[in-house]
C-alpha cells in the first residue's frame, strides 16, 4: 500500500507503526504538522476491519487536529494515534505501558490523550511511561462541558449570522445524542430559552432530558426530518450524507460530533440548499482548548478562550458569504494560512 501518495497523507511529517509482541500492541502514531508546536491529538482504540482502514483513520484525524488546533489559537501542531484492537476485550496494563513507551520515544513531538475507546484511566497507565500525555485525571479533567459551551456559542453565532438575532428564545434545536457533550449542550440551550427535540439510544438520558428540559423525544431516524431551526449532531460522524440532507428542515447544522460531512461535497450541497454549516472542528474545539491550559490550570482562562469560538465562526461565515466558498473550505484555508504565517 502506497503511503506518500495516499489521499490522506497530505504532507504528514512522520508516521510510526509500532508493535509490542508481549502485550499484543499494534498501533499507528501520526504526526501531521508541528509548525505551531508539539502535535497534540488523542488516541483511538478500534477493531479496524483492515490495516488500510486504520491508516486512513489516523491520517485523516491527525490532519484534522492540525487544523483544529490552529484555528483554536493554540500553540499545538496536529497528530493522532490509533490502537488496532477491541476496547472491550484487548486492553491490558502492559498494552498501555507499551503504548506510553512508544509515545515517549518521540521525545515530546507528540502528546496523546483519550479518544473513542480510550478512558482517562488508560491514559494514566500510559503516563507512567511518559510525560507526553494530556487530559490527565486531577488536572484539566473532563473536556466535555467545555466542548458543550463552545458548541452552544457556535449555535448562537450561526443564529446571529443567519437571522441577525442574539437570542435563542424560541429557537428549535434537534439534538442527536445526549452523551457527555450533548446533555450539557441541552442544558445551555434550555437555559437560553430554546426548544429541544432529542434522540438517543439511552432511555434514562431521554427521560432526564424530558423532565429537566421539557425536551420532546423522537425516534433515532426521525431526528433529521424535525421541523426545527438547528440540527445539532452530537453522537456519530458522517450524519450529513446523501440520505439525510434531503430530510433536513433545519437551516443550520451546528453540533459537536467529529467528521460530520460524509464527504466534502456534502458541504457544497448544504450551501446550495441555504443550510449554514458550522465546521465541526471549529465548533467542537472547546475540549482541546481546555486541555491546553492543563499545565497551569485556570478554568477562567480556559473558558475565556473557549468563548472565542463564537467570533471565529462569525469570521468564517462572513468570509464564506464574501468568497462564495463553503464554510468548511474557508475554515481549512484559514487554518492553513495560520500555519503558513507561522512558517514565515
Ligand atoms: P458520548 O459517547 O458520551 O455520547 C454519545 C451519545 O450518543 C451517547 O449518549 C449515545 O447513546 C448516543 N448515540 C449513539 N448512537 C446514536 C444514534 N444513532 N442516535 C442518537 N444517539 C446516539 O460522546 P461525547 O463525548 O458526548 O461526544 C459526542 C460527539 O462529539 C462524538 O462524535 C465525539 O467524537 C465528539 N467530540 C466530543 C468531545 C468531548 O469533549 N467529549 C470533543 C470533540 C468532539
PDB file of N, CA, C and O in Angstrom, residues 178 183 187 203-215:
ATOM      1  N   UNK A 178     -27.344  12.412  23.576  1.00  0.00           N
ATOM      2  CA  UNK A 178     -27.356  13.090  24.880  1.00  0.00           C
ATOM      3  C   UNK A 178     -26.240  12.534  25.757  1.00  0.00           C
ATOM      4  O   UNK A 178     -26.442  12.180  26.912  1.00  0.00           O
ATOM      5  N   UNK A 183     -25.706  16.340  26.460  1.00  0.00           N
ATOM      6  CA  UNK A 183     -26.573  16.670  27.590  1.00  0.00           C
ATOM      7  C   UNK A 183     -26.246  18.065  28.152  1.00  0.00           C
ATOM      8  O   UNK A 183     -27.148  18.857  28.433  1.00  0.00           O
ATOM      9  N   UNK A 187     -28.608  21.604  28.321  1.00  0.00           N
ATOM     10  CA  UNK A 187     -28.818  22.481  29.491  1.00  0.00           C
ATOM     11  C   UNK A 187     -28.613  23.956  29.095  1.00  0.00           C
ATOM     12  O   UNK A 187     -29.418  24.818  29.410  1.00  0.00           O
ATOM     13  N   UNK A 203     -32.495   5.224  27.246  1.00  0.00           N
ATOM     14  CA  UNK A 203     -33.809   5.631  27.762  1.00  0.00           C
ATOM     15  C   UNK A 203     -33.661   6.572  28.956  1.00  0.00           C
ATOM     16  O   UNK A 203     -34.424   7.521  29.119  1.00  0.00           O
ATOM     17  N   UNK A 204     -32.658   6.296  29.816  1.00  0.00           N
ATOM     18  CA  UNK A 204     -32.526   7.116  31.026  1.00  0.00           C
ATOM     19  C   UNK A 204     -32.119   8.552  30.666  1.00  0.00           C
ATOM     20  O   UNK A 204     -32.618   9.520  31.263  1.00  0.00           O
ATOM     21  N   UNK A 205     -31.258   8.702  29.668  1.00  0.00           N
ATOM     22  CA  UNK A 205     -30.876  10.054  29.255  1.00  0.00           C
ATOM     23  C   UNK A 205     -32.072  10.791  28.639  1.00  0.00           C
ATOM     24  O   UNK A 205     -32.265  11.991  28.876  1.00  0.00           O
ATOM     25  N   UNK A 206     -32.860  10.049  27.888  1.00  0.00           N
ATOM     26  CA  UNK A 206     -34.045  10.672  27.276  1.00  0.00           C
ATOM     27  C   UNK A 206     -35.005  11.142  28.360  1.00  0.00           C
ATOM     28  O   UNK A 206     -35.566  12.245  28.287  1.00  0.00           O
ATOM     29  N   UNK A 207     -35.161  10.313  29.369  1.00  0.00           N
ATOM     30  CA  UNK A 207     -36.081  10.668  30.465  1.00  0.00           C
ATOM     31  C   UNK A 207     -35.579  11.918  31.203  1.00  0.00           C
ATOM     32  O   UNK A 207     -36.348  12.817  31.533  1.00  0.00           O
ATOM     33  N   UNK A 208     -34.255  11.973  31.417  1.00  0.00           N
ATOM     34  CA  UNK A 208     -33.682  13.162  32.081  1.00  0.00           C
ATOM     35  C   UNK A 208     -33.939  14.415  31.256  1.00  0.00           C
ATOM     36  O   UNK A 208     -34.297  15.462  31.797  1.00  0.00           O
ATOM     37  N   UNK A 209     -33.751  14.304  29.943  1.00  0.00           N
ATOM     38  CA  UNK A 209     -33.939  15.477  29.071  1.00  0.00           C
ATOM     39  C   UNK A 209     -35.407  15.913  29.068  1.00  0.00           C
ATOM     40  O   UNK A 209     -35.722  17.101  29.036  1.00  0.00           O
ATOM     41  N   UNK A 210     -36.311  14.910  29.140  1.00  0.00           N
ATOM     42  CA  UNK A 210     -37.746  15.217  29.173  1.00  0.00           C
ATOM     43  C   UNK A 210     -38.098  15.977  30.456  1.00  0.00           C
ATOM     44  O   UNK A 210     -38.742  17.018  30.424  1.00  0.00           O
ATOM     45  N   UNK A 211     -37.631  15.458  31.592  1.00  0.00           N
ATOM     46  CA  UNK A 211     -38.040  16.066  32.859  1.00  0.00           C
ATOM     47  C   UNK A 211     -37.273  17.365  33.150  1.00  0.00           C
ATOM     48  O   UNK A 211     -37.857  18.332  33.614  1.00  0.00           O
ATOM     49  N   UNK A 212     -35.955  17.382  32.844  1.00  0.00           N
ATOM     50  CA  UNK A 212     -35.173  18.578  33.211  1.00  0.00           C
ATOM     51  C   UNK A 212     -35.356  19.736  32.227  1.00  0.00           C
ATOM     52  O   UNK A 212     -35.304  20.897  32.624  1.00  0.00           O
ATOM     53  N   UNK A 213     -35.549  19.391  30.937  1.00  0.00           N
ATOM     54  CA  UNK A 213     -35.579  20.471  29.935  1.00  0.00           C
ATOM     55  C   UNK A 213     -36.885  20.521  29.148  1.00  0.00           C
ATOM     56  O   UNK A 213     -36.994  21.302  28.190  1.00  0.00           O
ATOM     57  N   UNK A 214     -37.839  19.667  29.479  1.00  0.00           N
ATOM     58  CA  UNK A 214     -39.088  19.624  28.709  1.00  0.00           C
ATOM     59  C   UNK A 214     -38.862  19.250  27.260  1.00  0.00           C
ATOM     60  O   UNK A 214     -39.617  19.667  26.369  1.00  0.00           O
ATOM     61  N   UNK A 215     -37.823  18.450  27.007  1.00  0.00           N
ATOM     62  CA  UNK A 215     -37.483  18.096  25.615  1.00  0.00           C
ATOM     63  C   UNK A 215     -38.507  17.122  25.031  1.00  0.00           C
ATOM     64  O   UNK A 215     -39.028  16.261  25.737  1.00  0.00           O
TER      65      UNK A 215
END
